[in-house]
CSV table of C-alpha atoms in Angstrom, one decimal:
chain,number,residue,atom,x,y,z
A,1,MET,CA,85.7,216.7,154.0
A,2,VAL,CA,82.9,218.4,155.8
A,3,PRO,CA,79.3,217.6,154.7
A,4,PRO,CA,77.6,220.9,153.9
A,5,PRO,CA,75.7,222.0,156.9
A,6,LEU,CA,71.9,222.4,156.7
A,7,SER,CA,72.2,226.1,157.6
A,8,ARG,CA,75.1,228.5,157.1
A,9,ARG,CA,73.5,231.7,158.5
A,10,GLY,CA,74.4,233.3,155.2
A,11,VAL,CA,78.1,232.9,155.7
A,12,LEU,CA,79.1,232.3,152.1
A,13,ALA,CA,76.7,234.9,150.7
A,14,GLY,CA,78.0,237.5,153.2
A,15,ALA,CA,81.6,236.7,152.5
A,16,ALA,CA,81.6,237.5,148.8
A,17,ALA,CA,85.0,239.0,147.8
A,18,ALA,CA,85.2,242.7,147.2
A,19,ALA,CA,87.0,243.9,144.1
A,20,GLY,CA,90.6,244.8,144.5
A,21,ALA,CA,91.7,248.4,144.1
A,22,GLY,CA,94.1,249.5,141.4
A,23,SER,CA,97.0,247.8,139.7
A,24,ALA,CA,100.7,248.0,140.2
A,25,SER,CA,101.8,251.6,140.2
A,26,ALA,CA,105.1,250.8,138.6
A,27,ALA,CA,106.3,247.9,136.5
A,28,ALA,CA,109.1,245.9,138.0
A,29,ALA,CA,111.8,244.1,136.2
A,30,GLY,CA,110.6,240.6,135.1
A,31,PRO,CA,111.7,237.5,136.9
A,32,ALA,CA,115.2,236.3,136.1
A,33,ALA,CA,115.8,233.2,133.9
A,34,ALA,CA,113.7,230.3,135.2
A,35,ALA,CA,115.2,228.0,137.7
A,36,ARG,CA,114.4,224.3,138.0
A,37,PRO,CA,111.4,223.6,140.2
A,38,GLY,CA,112.3,224.2,143.9
A,39,GLU,CA,115.7,225.6,143.1
A,40,ARG,CA,116.9,228.7,144.9
A,41,ARG,CA,119.2,230.9,142.9
A,42,PRO,CA,122.4,231.5,145.0
A,43,GLY,CA,123.3,235.1,145.7
A,44,ARG,CA,120.0,236.6,144.4
A,45,THR,CA,119.2,240.0,145.9
A,46,VAL,CA,115.9,241.8,145.4
A,47,VAL,CA,114.8,245.0,147.0
A,48,PHE,CA,111.1,245.5,147.4
A,49,ARG,CA,110.8,249.3,147.6
A,50,ASP,CA,108.1,251.5,149.2
A,51,VAL,CA,106.1,248.8,151.1
A,52,ARG,CA,104.4,248.9,154.6
A,53,PRO,CA,104.7,245.6,156.5
A,54,PHE,CA,101.4,244.8,158.2
A,55,GLY,CA,100.3,248.3,157.3
A,56,HIS,CA,102.2,249.8,160.2
A,57,GLY,CA,104.1,253.0,160.0
A,58,GLY,CA,105.5,254.6,156.8
A,59,PRO,CA,106.9,252.9,153.8
A,60,VAL,CA,110.2,251.0,153.9
A,61,ASP,CA,112.4,249.0,151.6
A,62,LEU,CA,112.7,245.3,152.2
A,63,THR,CA,115.9,243.6,151.1
A,64,VAL,CA,115.8,239.9,150.2
A,65,VAL,CA,118.9,237.8,149.8
A,66,ASP,CA,118.6,234.1,148.7
A,67,GLY,CA,114.9,234.0,149.6
A,68,ARG,CA,115.2,235.5,153.0
A,69,PHE,CA,114.9,239.0,154.5
A,70,SER,CA,118.2,240.7,155.2
A,71,ASP,CA,119.3,243.8,157.1
A,72,ARG,CA,122.4,244.1,155.0
A,73,PRO,CA,122.7,246.9,152.5
A,74,ALA,CA,121.6,245.8,149.0
A,75,PRO,CA,124.5,245.6,146.5
A,76,LYS,CA,124.7,248.0,143.6
A,77,GLY,CA,122.6,246.7,140.7
A,78,ALA,CA,120.3,244.6,142.8
A,79,ARG,CA,116.9,244.1,141.2
A,80,VAL,CA,114.2,246.4,142.5
A,81,VAL,CA,110.4,245.8,142.7
A,82,ASP,CA,108.4,248.9,143.4
A,83,GLY,CA,105.7,248.3,145.9
A,84,GLY,CA,103.9,251.6,145.4
A,85,GLY,CA,103.2,252.1,149.1
A,86,ARG,CA,101.2,248.8,149.3
A,87,VAL,CA,100.7,246.8,152.5
A,88,ALA,CA,103.0,243.8,152.8
A,89,LEU,CA,101.5,240.8,154.6
A,90,PRO,CA,102.8,237.3,155.2
A,91,SER,CA,101.5,234.8,152.6
A,92,LEU,CA,98.8,232.5,153.9
A,93,VAL,CA,98.8,228.7,154.5
A,94,ASP,CA,96.0,226.4,153.5
A,95,ALA,CA,96.2,223.8,156.3
A,96,HIS,CA,93.4,221.6,154.9
A,97,ILE,CA,92.4,221.2,151.2
A,98,HIS,CA,91.3,218.5,148.8
A,99,PRO,CA,92.6,219.4,145.4
A,100,ASP,CA,92.2,215.9,143.9
A,101,LYS,CA,88.4,216.1,144.1
A,102,THR,CA,88.0,219.5,142.4
A,103,THR,CA,86.3,220.3,139.1
A,104,TRP,CA,87.9,223.7,139.1
A,105,GLY,CA,88.4,225.2,135.6
A,106,GLY,CA,86.0,222.6,134.1
A,107,ASP,CA,82.4,222.3,133.1
A,108,TRP,CA,79.7,223.0,135.6
A,109,VAL,CA,78.6,220.0,137.6
A,110,SER,CA,75.1,219.6,138.8
A,111,ARG,CA,75.0,217.9,142.2
A,112,ALA,CA,72.4,215.4,143.4
A,113,PRO,CA,71.0,215.2,146.9
A,114,ALA,CA,73.1,213.2,149.4
A,115,SER,CA,72.8,212.4,153.1
A,116,GLY,CA,75.9,211.2,155.0
A,117,ILE,CA,79.5,210.5,154.1
A,118,ALA,CA,78.8,207.1,152.4
A,119,GLU,CA,76.5,208.8,149.8
A,120,TYR,CA,79.0,211.6,149.2
A,121,CYS,CA,81.7,209.0,148.6
A,122,GLU,CA,79.5,207.3,146.0
A,123,GLN,CA,79.1,210.7,144.3
A,124,ASP,CA,82.9,211.2,144.5
A,125,VAL,CA,83.4,208.1,142.5
A,126,GLU,CA,80.8,209.0,139.9
A,127,LEU,CA,82.4,212.4,139.5
A,128,PHE,CA,85.9,211.0,139.3
A,129,ARG,CA,84.9,208.6,136.5
A,130,SER,CA,83.1,211.4,134.6
A,131,GLN,CA,86.0,213.8,134.4
A,132,ARG,CA,87.9,214.0,131.1
A,133,ARG,CA,90.8,215.8,132.7
A,134,PRO,CA,93.2,213.8,134.9
A,135,VAL,CA,93.7,214.5,138.6
A,136,GLY,CA,97.1,216.1,138.0
A,137,GLU,CA,95.6,218.7,135.6
A,138,ARG,CA,92.6,219.6,137.8
A,139,ALA,CA,94.7,219.8,140.9
A,140,TYR,CA,97.3,221.9,139.2
A,141,GLY,CA,94.7,224.4,138.1
A,142,LEU,CA,93.3,224.8,141.6
A,143,MET,CA,96.7,224.9,143.3
A,144,ALA,CA,98.0,227.5,140.8
A,145,HIS,CA,95.0,229.6,141.5
A,146,ALA,CA,95.7,229.4,145.2
A,147,VAL,CA,99.2,230.7,144.6
A,148,THR,CA,97.8,233.8,142.8
A,149,ARG,CA,95.6,234.5,145.8
A,150,GLY,CA,98.7,234.5,148.1
A,151,THR,CA,99.0,230.9,149.4
A,152,ARG,CA,102.5,230.0,150.2
A,153,ALA,CA,101.9,226.4,151.3
A,154,MET,CA,99.1,223.8,151.7
A,155,ARG,CA,98.4,220.4,153.1
A,156,ALA,CA,96.7,218.6,150.3
A,157,HIS,CA,94.5,215.6,151.2
A,158,ALA,CA,94.2,213.1,148.3
A,159,ASP,CA,91.7,210.2,148.4
A,160,VAL,CA,93.1,206.7,148.6
A,161,ALA,CA,90.5,203.9,148.0
A,162,PRO,CA,90.1,200.9,145.7
A,163,ALA,CA,88.0,203.0,143.4
A,164,TYR,CA,91.0,205.2,142.6
A,165,GLY,CA,94.1,203.3,143.7
A,166,LEU,CA,96.8,205.9,144.1
A,167,ALA,CA,95.6,208.1,141.2
A,168,GLY,CA,94.7,211.0,143.6
A,169,VAL,CA,98.1,210.9,145.4
A,170,GLU,CA,100.0,210.7,142.1
A,171,GLY,CA,98.0,213.5,140.5
A,172,VAL,CA,98.5,215.9,143.5
A,173,ALA,CA,102.2,214.9,143.6
A,174,GLU,CA,102.5,215.8,139.9
A,175,ALA,CA,100.9,219.2,140.5
A,176,LYS,CA,103.2,219.8,143.5
A,177,GLU,CA,106.2,219.2,141.3
A,178,ARG,CA,105.0,221.7,138.7
A,179,LEU,CA,104.5,224.4,141.3
A,180,ALA,CA,107.6,223.7,143.4
A,181,HIS,CA,109.0,227.1,142.7
A,182,ALA,CA,105.9,228.9,144.0
A,183,LEU,CA,104.2,226.6,146.6
A,184,ASP,CA,105.2,224.3,149.4
A,185,VAL,CA,102.9,221.2,149.5
A,186,GLN,CA,102.4,218.4,152.0
A,187,VAL,CA,100.4,215.5,150.7
A,188,VAL,CA,98.1,213.3,152.8
A,189,ALA,CA,96.9,209.9,151.8
A,190,PHE,CA,93.3,210.2,152.9
A,191,PRO,CA,91.0,207.2,153.3
A,192,GLN,CA,87.7,209.0,152.6
A,193,HIS,CA,85.9,205.7,152.1
A,194,GLY,CA,87.1,204.3,155.5
A,195,VAL,CA,90.1,202.4,156.5
A,196,VAL,CA,88.4,199.2,157.7
A,197,ARG,CA,84.9,199.3,156.1
A,198,THR,CA,86.3,199.4,152.6
A,199,PRO,CA,88.6,196.3,152.0
A,200,GLY,CA,91.8,197.1,150.2
A,201,THR,CA,92.2,200.6,151.7
A,202,ALA,CA,94.6,199.6,154.4
A,203,ARG,CA,97.0,198.1,151.8
A,204,LEU,CA,96.8,201.2,149.7
A,205,LEU,CA,97.6,203.4,152.7
A,206,GLU,CA,100.7,201.3,153.3
A,207,GLU,CA,101.6,201.5,149.6
A,208,ALA,CA,101.3,205.3,149.7
A,209,ALA,CA,103.3,205.6,152.9
A,210,ARG,CA,106.0,203.5,151.4
A,211,SER,CA,106.0,205.3,148.0
A,212,GLY,CA,107.6,208.5,149.2
A,213,LEU,CA,104.9,210.6,147.6
A,214,VAL,CA,103.0,211.4,150.8
A,215,ASP,CA,104.0,213.2,154.0
A,216,HIS,CA,101.1,212.0,156.1
A,217,ILE,CA,98.5,209.3,156.2
A,218,GLY,CA,94.9,210.0,157.3
A,219,GLY,CA,91.9,208.5,159.0
A,220,ILE,CA,88.2,209.3,159.2
A,221,ASP,CA,85.6,209.1,162.0
A,222,PRO,CA,86.9,205.7,163.4
A,223,ILE,CA,83.6,205.2,165.4
A,224,SER,CA,80.7,206.7,163.5
A,225,PHE,CA,81.8,205.9,160.0
A,226,ASP,CA,84.5,203.2,160.1
A,227,GLU,CA,82.9,201.5,163.1
A,228,ALA,CA,86.4,200.3,164.1
A,229,LEU,CA,88.0,202.7,166.7
A,230,ASP,CA,90.9,200.6,167.8
A,231,GLU,CA,91.5,198.8,164.5
A,232,GLN,CA,91.6,202.0,162.5
A,233,LEU,CA,93.8,204.0,164.9
A,234,ASP,CA,96.1,201.1,165.6
A,235,LEU,CA,96.7,200.6,161.8
A,236,VAL,CA,97.2,204.3,161.0
A,237,PHE,CA,99.5,204.9,163.9
A,238,ARG,CA,101.5,201.7,163.2
A,239,LEU,CA,102.0,202.8,159.6
A,240,ALA,CA,103.1,206.3,160.6
A,241,ASP,CA,105.6,204.9,163.1
A,242,ARG,CA,106.9,202.4,160.6
A,243,TYR,CA,107.4,204.7,157.6
A,244,GLY,CA,108.2,207.9,159.4
A,245,VAL,CA,105.2,209.9,158.1
A,246,GLY,CA,102.8,212.1,159.9
A,247,ILE,CA,99.1,211.6,160.7
A,248,ASP,CA,96.1,213.8,159.8
A,249,ILE,CA,92.7,212.4,160.9
A,250,HIS,CA,89.3,213.8,159.9
A,251,LEU,CA,87.0,213.9,162.9
A,252,HIS,CA,83.4,215.1,162.3
A,253,ASP,CA,81.6,213.7,165.3
A,254,ARG,CA,80.1,216.3,167.6
A,255,ASP,CA,79.3,214.2,170.6
A,256,ASP,CA,81.0,211.8,173.0
A,257,LYS,CA,82.2,209.6,170.1
A,258,GLY,CA,84.5,212.4,169.0
A,259,ILE,CA,85.9,212.8,172.5
A,260,ARG,CA,86.5,209.0,172.6
A,261,VAL,CA,88.4,209.2,169.3
A,262,LEU,CA,90.5,212.2,170.6
A,263,ARG,CA,91.4,210.3,173.7
A,264,GLY,CA,92.5,207.3,171.6
A,265,ILE,CA,94.7,209.6,169.5
A,266,VAL,CA,96.2,211.2,172.6
A,267,GLU,CA,97.0,207.8,174.1
A,268,ARG,CA,98.6,206.5,170.9
A,269,THR,CA,100.6,209.7,170.3
A,270,ARG,CA,102.0,209.4,173.8
A,271,ALA,CA,102.7,205.6,173.5
A,272,LEU,CA,104.5,205.8,170.2
A,273,SER,CA,106.4,209.1,170.9
A,274,LEU,CA,104.8,210.8,167.9
A,275,ARG,CA,104.8,214.2,169.6
A,276,GLY,CA,104.5,216.9,167.0
A,277,ARG,CA,103.6,214.5,164.1
A,278,VAL,CA,99.8,214.2,164.6
A,279,THR,CA,97.0,216.5,163.4
A,280,VAL,CA,93.3,216.2,163.8
A,281,SER,CA,91.1,218.0,161.3
A,282,HIS,CA,87.7,219.6,161.9
A,283,VAL,CA,87.2,218.2,165.5
A,284,PHE,CA,83.6,219.3,165.7
A,285,CYS,CA,83.3,217.8,169.2
A,286,LEU,CA,85.5,220.4,170.9
A,287,PRO,CA,83.2,223.5,170.6
A,288,PHE,CA,80.5,221.6,172.5
A,289,LEU,CA,82.7,220.8,175.5
A,290,PRO,CA,82.1,222.6,178.8
A,291,GLU,CA,85.0,224.9,179.6
A,292,ARG,CA,86.6,222.7,182.2
A,293,GLU,CA,86.6,219.7,179.9
A,294,LEU,CA,87.8,221.8,177.0
A,295,ASP,CA,90.8,223.1,179.0
A,296,ALA,CA,91.7,219.6,180.2
A,297,MET,CA,91.6,218.2,176.6
A,298,ALA,CA,93.5,221.3,175.3
A,299,ARG,CA,96.2,220.7,177.9
A,300,ASP,CA,96.7,217.1,176.7
A,301,LEU,CA,96.8,218.2,173.0
A,302,GLY,CA,99.3,221.0,173.9
A,303,ASP,CA,101.5,218.7,175.9
A,304,LEU,CA,101.8,216.2,173.0
A,305,ASP,CA,101.9,218.9,170.4
A,306,ILE,CA,98.9,217.5,168.5
A,307,ALA,CA,97.8,220.1,166.0
A,308,LEU,CA,94.3,220.9,164.9
A,309,THR,CA,92.7,222.5,161.8
A,310,THR,CA,89.4,224.2,161.2
A,311,VAL,CA,87.6,225.3,158.0
A,312,ALA,CA,85.3,227.6,159.9
A,313,PRO,CA,82.1,226.0,158.4
A,314,ASN,CA,79.7,227.9,160.7
A,315,GLU,CA,79.5,229.6,164.1
A,316,SER,CA,78.8,226.4,166.1
A,317,LEU,CA,81.5,224.2,164.5
A,318,VAL,CA,84.5,226.5,164.3
A,319,LEU,CA,87.2,225.6,166.8
A,320,PRO,CA,87.7,227.9,169.8
A,321,VAL,CA,91.1,229.0,168.5
A,322,SER,CA,92.1,231.5,171.1
A,323,ARG,CA,91.3,229.1,174.0
A,324,LEU,CA,93.2,226.3,172.4
A,325,ARG,CA,96.3,228.5,171.7
A,326,GLU,CA,96.4,229.4,175.4
A,327,HIS,CA,97.3,225.8,176.0
A,328,GLY,CA,100.0,225.8,173.2
A,329,VAL,CA,97.8,224.0,170.7
A,330,ARG,CA,98.8,224.7,167.0
A,331,VAL,CA,95.6,225.6,165.1
A,332,GLY,CA,95.5,226.2,161.3
A,333,LEU,CA,92.8,227.3,158.9
A,334,GLY,CA,91.9,225.5,155.6
A,335,SER,CA,89.7,225.6,152.5
A,336,ASP,CA,88.4,222.0,152.6
A,337,GLY,CA,86.7,220.9,149.4
A,338,VAL,CA,86.6,223.2,146.4
A,339,ARG,CA,83.8,222.8,143.8
A,340,ASP,CA,83.7,219.0,144.1
A,341,SER,CA,80.8,216.5,144.5
A,342,TRP,CA,80.2,217.6,148.1
A,343,SER,CA,79.6,221.3,147.4
A,344,PRO,CA,79.6,223.8,144.6
A,345,PHE,CA,81.3,226.4,146.8
A,346,GLY,CA,84.9,227.0,147.6
A,347,ASN,CA,87.7,229.0,145.9
A,348,ALA,CA,91.0,228.1,147.5
A,349,ASP,CA,91.4,231.8,148.5
A,350,MET,CA,92.7,231.8,152.1
A,351,LEU,CA,92.1,235.5,152.5
A,352,HIS,CA,88.5,234.8,151.8
A,353,ARG,CA,88.6,232.0,154.4
A,354,ALA,CA,90.1,234.4,157.0
A,355,HIS,CA,87.2,236.7,156.2
A,356,ILE,CA,84.8,233.8,156.8
A,357,LEU,CA,86.5,233.0,160.1
A,358,GLY,CA,85.9,236.6,161.2
A,359,TRP,CA,82.3,236.4,159.9
A,360,VAL,CA,81.3,233.3,161.7
A,361,THR,CA,82.9,234.3,165.0
A,362,ASP,CA,81.3,237.7,164.8
A,363,VAL,CA,84.5,239.8,165.3
A,364,ARG,CA,84.5,243.6,165.3
A,365,LEU,CA,87.7,244.9,166.8
A,366,ASP,CA,90.9,245.5,164.8
A,367,ARG,CA,92.9,243.1,166.9
A,368,GLU,CA,90.3,240.4,166.4
A,369,LEU,CA,90.4,240.9,162.6
A,370,GLU,CA,94.2,240.8,162.7
A,371,GLU,CA,94.0,237.5,164.6
A,372,CYS,CA,91.8,236.0,161.9
A,373,TYR,CA,94.6,236.8,159.4
A,374,ARG,CA,97.3,235.3,161.7
A,375,VAL,CA,95.4,232.1,162.1
A,376,GLY,CA,95.6,231.8,158.3
A,377,SER,CA,99.3,232.8,158.2
A,378,ASP,CA,101.1,231.9,161.4
A,379,GLY,CA,98.6,229.2,162.5
A,380,GLY,CA,98.9,227.4,159.2
A,381,ALA,CA,102.7,227.7,159.2
A,382,ASP,CA,102.8,226.2,162.7
A,383,VAL,CA,100.6,223.3,161.7
A,384,LEU,CA,102.8,222.5,158.6
A,385,GLY,CA,106.0,223.0,160.6
A,386,LEU,CA,107.1,226.0,158.5
A,387,GLU,CA,108.8,229.2,159.6
A,388,ARG,CA,106.6,232.2,160.3
A,389,VAL,CA,106.9,235.3,158.2
A,390,GLY,CA,107.4,238.5,160.3
A,391,PHE,CA,109.6,240.5,157.9
A,392,ALA,CA,112.5,240.2,160.3
A,393,PRO,CA,116.1,239.4,159.1
A,394,GLY,CA,116.3,235.7,158.3
A,395,ASP,CA,112.5,235.2,157.9
A,396,PRO,CA,111.5,233.5,154.6
A,397,ALA,CA,110.4,236.1,152.0
A,398,ASP,CA,106.9,234.7,151.4
A,399,PHE,CA,104.5,237.6,151.2
A,400,VAL,CA,101.8,239.5,149.3
A,401,LEU,CA,101.4,243.2,148.4
A,402,VAL,CA,97.9,244.7,148.4
A,403,HIS,CA,96.3,248.1,148.2
A,404,ALA,CA,94.9,248.8,151.7
A,405,GLU,CA,95.3,250.9,154.8
A,406,CYS,CA,95.8,248.1,157.4
A,407,THR,CA,95.5,244.4,158.1
A,408,PRO,CA,91.9,244.6,159.5
A,409,GLN,CA,90.8,246.3,156.3
A,410,VAL,CA,92.4,243.6,154.2
A,411,VAL,CA,90.5,240.9,156.0
A,412,VAL,CA,87.2,242.7,155.5
A,413,ASP,CA,87.7,244.0,151.9
A,414,MET,CA,89.8,241.1,150.5
A,415,PRO,CA,91.6,243.2,147.9
A,416,ARG,CA,93.3,241.7,144.9
A,417,ARG,CA,96.8,240.3,145.6
A,418,ASP,CA,98.7,242.6,143.3
A,419,VAL,CA,102.1,240.9,143.9
A,420,VAL,CA,102.7,237.4,145.4
A,421,VAL,CA,106.3,236.6,146.4
A,422,HIS,CA,107.6,233.2,147.3
A,423,GLY,CA,111.2,232.6,148.3
A,424,GLY,CA,112.0,236.2,147.3
A,425,GLU,CA,110.8,235.8,143.7
A,426,VAL,CA,107.6,237.3,142.3
A,427,VAL,CA,105.5,234.3,141.3
A,428,ALA,CA,102.1,236.0,140.6
A,429,ARG,CA,100.9,239.5,139.6
A,430,ASN,CA,97.3,240.8,139.5
A,431,GLY,CA,95.8,237.3,139.8
A,432,GLU,CA,98.0,235.5,137.3
A,433,LEU,CA,101.1,233.4,137.6
A,434,VAL,CA,104.1,235.0,136.1
């Protein structure tokens, strides 16, 4: 989680979503008989007629067989979805979100002043205890909403601490199961209250890693918050190595403490041969590095395939995405917290987040706006280890249809996602799950 900055330069106010234009021009046949969660129907062929991938060129028909794009002719009688000339874009990936904390869909919560992570954690506990709806219900509401906004996958951080036990992990896992047909989810056991400073958390992290409910275990500011650099990193890396899970560590420090933590992560990733299994979130220290030091650190991260995520909180803390990618570093974009005790803001709409990325980095050119979208689509897919969607034969058929002229306009206008497709099946229409 990122503490709300003192100044946002009007980012959120300036990024209010524009209303989408129009509804579907032609009704398509409804979805076939429901499959079990996560099940792919063998031999299913769907033709998405009259669509424009990325807004380039004239309309084409896209054939999907068993959830993947195909260049084979569609068989007679194949189901047809009329795209009405809409732009087709890859669905987006939320590489960093906290659905266990959300109050989404519930009563308004008035937030109290807070300063520092410890006070936010106290308010997290108060909010958790005050909620009448269980974690699974709240998380499901938010995650289902994300699907209707065109999210194909997310990495969901769930708090693990003595105050909650594994309730957050279990609730998010429950929501994940309910949405398995529409959303791919990786769960992180996240020690928001600290790994070392809060006794009992280390045991819960191990229990979560052993449970099979999580894909990653996390850490948080080993120096400035946990005050136990080596002890926290040694424990987290040891558990990941022992139980075969990944690592995703929150790092908020903006100074040399953050660089020291990064170096510790690099050293342990190399020593334990965990290449490709480690992510560092936020990484606020990197934007402040001189170019030569940034390039040196980026080379190490790229060589060990350590991924990074940003939530583009403001112009000074957003990661230098292009520079990092030059060194082969995978960088994804995420929502962070959504209407929790930390902040009343957030909406789990990754197109809105791509818009914010463009806003805070002050982009103007079409290619720059397209890159903002790709950070949310390709970048997030890379971080989660998913296949990219390029509408080529064999690519997964995870995409959205929107009224627009081109991708840059989509990033700026944020039109309604008229149709959301996951694994070749329509899972949402006009902002609602089907």
